[in-house]
XYZ file of C-alpha atoms in Angstrom:
232
model
C -120.893 -36.051 -27.651
C -117.679 -35.153 -25.917
C -116.871 -31.446 -26.090
C -113.502 -30.406 -27.602
C -111.101 -28.346 -25.545
C -109.342 -25.668 -27.534
C -106.112 -24.154 -26.313
C -105.087 -20.669 -27.360
C -101.857 -18.742 -26.823
C -102.617 -15.344 -25.354
C -100.050 -12.479 -25.217
C -100.584 -9.406 -23.118
C -99.412 -6.093 -24.472
C -98.532 -4.609 -21.064
C -96.305 -7.504 -20.052
C -93.226 -6.136 -18.299
C -89.801 -7.139 -19.686
C -87.704 -9.683 -17.874
C -85.652 -8.098 -15.143
C -81.932 -7.479 -15.861
C -79.638 -8.920 -13.264
C -76.775 -6.551 -12.472
C -73.456 -7.824 -11.118
C -71.435 -6.142 -8.404
C -69.843 -2.845 -9.394
C -66.484 -3.284 -11.118
C -63.575 -2.341 -8.884
C -60.572 -0.475 -10.280
C -57.231 -2.280 -10.225
C -54.582 -0.479 -8.243
C -51.931 1.277 -10.311
C -48.649 -0.609 -10.654
C -45.732 1.304 -9.090
C -42.056 0.297 -9.432
C -40.905 -1.777 -6.488
C -38.862 0.229 -4.027
C -35.601 -1.346 -2.807
C -34.865 -1.327 0.933
C -32.489 1.387 2.081
C -29.883 -1.101 3.312
C -29.497 -2.819 -0.073
C -26.863 -0.389 -1.508
C -24.809 -0.831 1.668
C -25.010 -4.599 1.301
C -23.860 -4.399 -2.316
C -20.936 -2.138 -1.332
C -19.920 -4.557 1.418
C -20.000 -7.478 -0.993
C -17.828 -5.589 -3.494
C -15.347 -4.774 -0.728
C -15.177 -8.439 0.283
C -14.571 -9.404 -3.344
C -11.679 -6.901 -3.565
C -10.146 -8.257 -0.366
C -10.461 -11.796 -1.681
C -8.674 -10.791 -4.896
C -5.820 -9.240 -2.928
C -5.473 -12.420 -0.891
C -5.490 -14.579 -4.015
C -3.041 -12.404 -5.951
C -0.574 -11.569 -3.177
C -0.944 -13.471 0.066
C -1.644 -16.940 -1.312
C 1.186 -16.878 -3.881
C 3.517 -15.520 -1.206
C 2.603 -18.340 1.163
C 3.323 -20.834 -1.593
C 6.397 -19.082 -3.005
C 8.499 -22.007 -1.808
C 7.945 -25.349 -0.190
C 9.911 -24.229 2.875
C 9.674 -20.560 3.933
C 13.032 -18.801 4.112
C 14.399 -17.646 7.456
C 13.532 -14.095 6.429
C 9.900 -15.062 5.746
C 9.647 -16.663 9.172
C 10.773 -13.478 10.923
C 8.462 -10.904 9.302
C 4.723 -10.661 8.709
C 4.545 -7.316 6.847
C 5.985 -7.104 3.348
C 6.260 -4.621 0.501
C 6.235 -5.944 -3.073
C 6.784 -4.489 -6.510
C 6.752 -5.860 -10.026
C 10.271 -4.857 -11.031
C 11.543 -8.314 -11.959
C 13.598 -9.471 -14.949
C 11.644 -10.379 -18.042
C 11.053 -14.056 -18.649
C 10.453 -15.003 -15.020
C 7.370 -16.977 -14.130
C 6.504 -14.885 -11.083
C 5.712 -11.203 -11.128
C 6.543 -9.703 -7.714
C 9.664 -9.228 -5.612
C 9.073 -8.676 -1.907
C 11.086 -7.335 1.037
C 10.110 -6.933 4.683
C 8.450 -3.611 5.419
C 11.103 -0.978 6.117
C 13.805 -2.798 4.121
C 15.074 -1.494 0.778
C 15.339 -3.567 -2.373
C 18.056 -3.461 -5.003
C 17.998 -6.020 -7.787
C 17.469 -9.390 -6.080
C 18.344 -8.393 -2.511
C 16.721 -6.682 0.471
C 18.757 -4.386 2.735
C 18.212 -3.194 6.290
C 20.067 -0.092 7.497
C 19.900 -0.035 11.273
C 19.136 2.998 13.420
C 20.780 1.545 16.548
C 24.413 0.662 17.174
C 26.141 -2.603 18.145
C 29.669 -3.933 18.111
C 30.938 -6.090 15.256
C 29.952 -9.510 16.629
C 26.567 -8.256 17.864
C 25.871 -6.742 14.448
C 26.568 -10.037 12.691
C 24.412 -11.910 15.204
C 21.565 -9.427 14.868
C 21.451 -9.821 11.098
C 21.508 -13.603 11.414
C 18.634 -13.458 13.893
C 16.528 -11.679 11.277
C 17.190 -14.360 8.670
C 19.846 -12.284 6.889
C 23.583 -11.516 7.113
C 25.867 -8.513 7.161
C 25.895 -7.197 3.619
C 28.231 -8.713 1.030
C 29.080 -6.141 -1.664
C 30.065 -7.631 -5.007
C 29.634 -4.819 -7.543
C 30.094 -1.096 -8.041
C 26.347 -0.729 -8.636
C 25.579 -2.305 -5.265
C 28.195 -0.140 -3.523
C 26.705 2.979 -5.128
C 23.164 2.023 -4.070
C 24.171 1.427 -0.446
C 26.248 4.612 -0.294
C 23.233 6.647 -1.422
C 20.976 4.864 1.059
C 23.431 5.599 3.857
C 23.344 9.334 3.155
C 19.591 9.511 3.719
C 18.198 10.636 7.111
C 18.707 9.941 9.903
C 22.348 10.987 9.860
C 24.709 8.009 10.358
C 28.448 7.778 9.685
C 29.610 4.164 9.823
C 27.878 0.920 8.862
C 29.304 -2.537 9.510
C 29.472 -4.724 6.397
C 30.190 -8.452 6.150
C 33.940 -8.329 5.474
C 36.329 -9.671 8.160
C 40.064 -10.241 8.476
C 40.607 -13.884 9.424
C 44.359 -13.416 9.679
C 46.763 -10.608 8.877
C 45.985 -9.493 5.327
C 43.479 -12.332 4.774
C 40.043 -10.818 4.275
C 36.929 -12.956 3.955
C 33.273 -12.227 3.264
C 30.765 -13.575 5.794
C 29.112 -15.876 3.229
C 32.492 -17.185 1.976
C 32.291 -15.222 -1.265
C 35.879 -15.079 -2.580
C 37.628 -11.843 -1.689
C 38.633 -9.976 -4.858
C 40.971 -7.090 -4.178
C 40.028 -5.556 -7.529
C 36.371 -5.367 -6.507
C 36.827 -3.562 -3.190
C 36.189 0.033 -2.154
C 38.794 0.822 0.513
C 39.619 4.410 1.455
C 43.090 5.684 0.759
C 45.691 3.890 2.937
C 43.093 1.365 4.102
C 42.982 -1.324 5.369
C 45.383 -0.579 8.193
C 48.321 -2.919 8.845
C 48.112 -5.355 11.720
C 45.214 -7.430 12.986
C 43.622 -5.240 15.659
C 41.150 -3.673 13.246
C 39.589 -6.771 11.691
C 36.037 -5.597 10.939
C 34.964 -3.397 8.037
C 32.629 -0.416 7.863
C 31.278 1.845 5.154
C 32.291 5.386 6.108
C 29.527 7.560 4.629
C 31.122 11.028 5.157
C 33.849 10.111 2.643
C 31.338 11.205 -0.067
C 32.636 8.852 -2.730
C 32.434 5.137 -3.412
C 35.885 4.350 -1.953
C 34.722 4.592 1.638
C 35.605 1.325 3.431
C 37.471 1.443 6.748
C 38.741 -1.366 8.941
C 37.867 -0.824 12.623
C 38.236 -2.485 16.008
C 35.503 -5.110 16.619
C 34.472 -3.579 19.947
C 33.332 -0.285 18.392
C 29.556 0.210 18.486
C 28.338 1.300 15.049
C 25.386 0.925 12.703
C 25.047 -2.059 10.368
C 23.643 -3.102 6.990
C 21.920 -6.494 6.763
C 21.205 -8.264 3.465
C 18.884 -11.102 2.443
C 17.600 -12.435 -0.850
C 14.289 -10.891 -1.925
C 11.285 -13.236 -1.980
C 9.812 -13.734 -5.447
C 6.085 -14.519 -5.753
């Protein structure tokens, strides 16, 4: 008779528990600190802002000035430094009136009061060479402005203006503006008779608006040049 084999499940009381597998120790994450900017960054930002300001100046002043007309005036061709202000009549499309640096603006004109002397013909030629002309005075307001400018330092007595005697008693402005005897500012008993004194000056020491003298053309005196202001 075949013997039976009996299987039994046996548990031991002193059986040790299954070992616990430990992982590597947990590492602490580094603390998050705000990112520090490089020291040169503020300087870079300042430089960029400066470049932006320069670009705005170029756009607002230089570019419009360069395109103020299709053909630059003779005055624009002679000078590279200009002074502009916004005192223009209302209703105009452009907002700045400009004169060469060192010139003085009144209404729509720029004026140059020289600090060196020349004779009459040389004075006219000098003004023309700068893209202007000897001044043509057409109003009391203009005469008053130029008289006040002439009294400012340095001290100067006589300024050539653009009024000439073509023939005895026939006076003519350099730009062919009609001569109006009622809109002149001659001194008492001026102009002198004859044709030897055929150029005109503004005599500043007279201390009033009637201060024009006729003089000989060879006399070396100061001069006032005039040109139209450039509008941009």
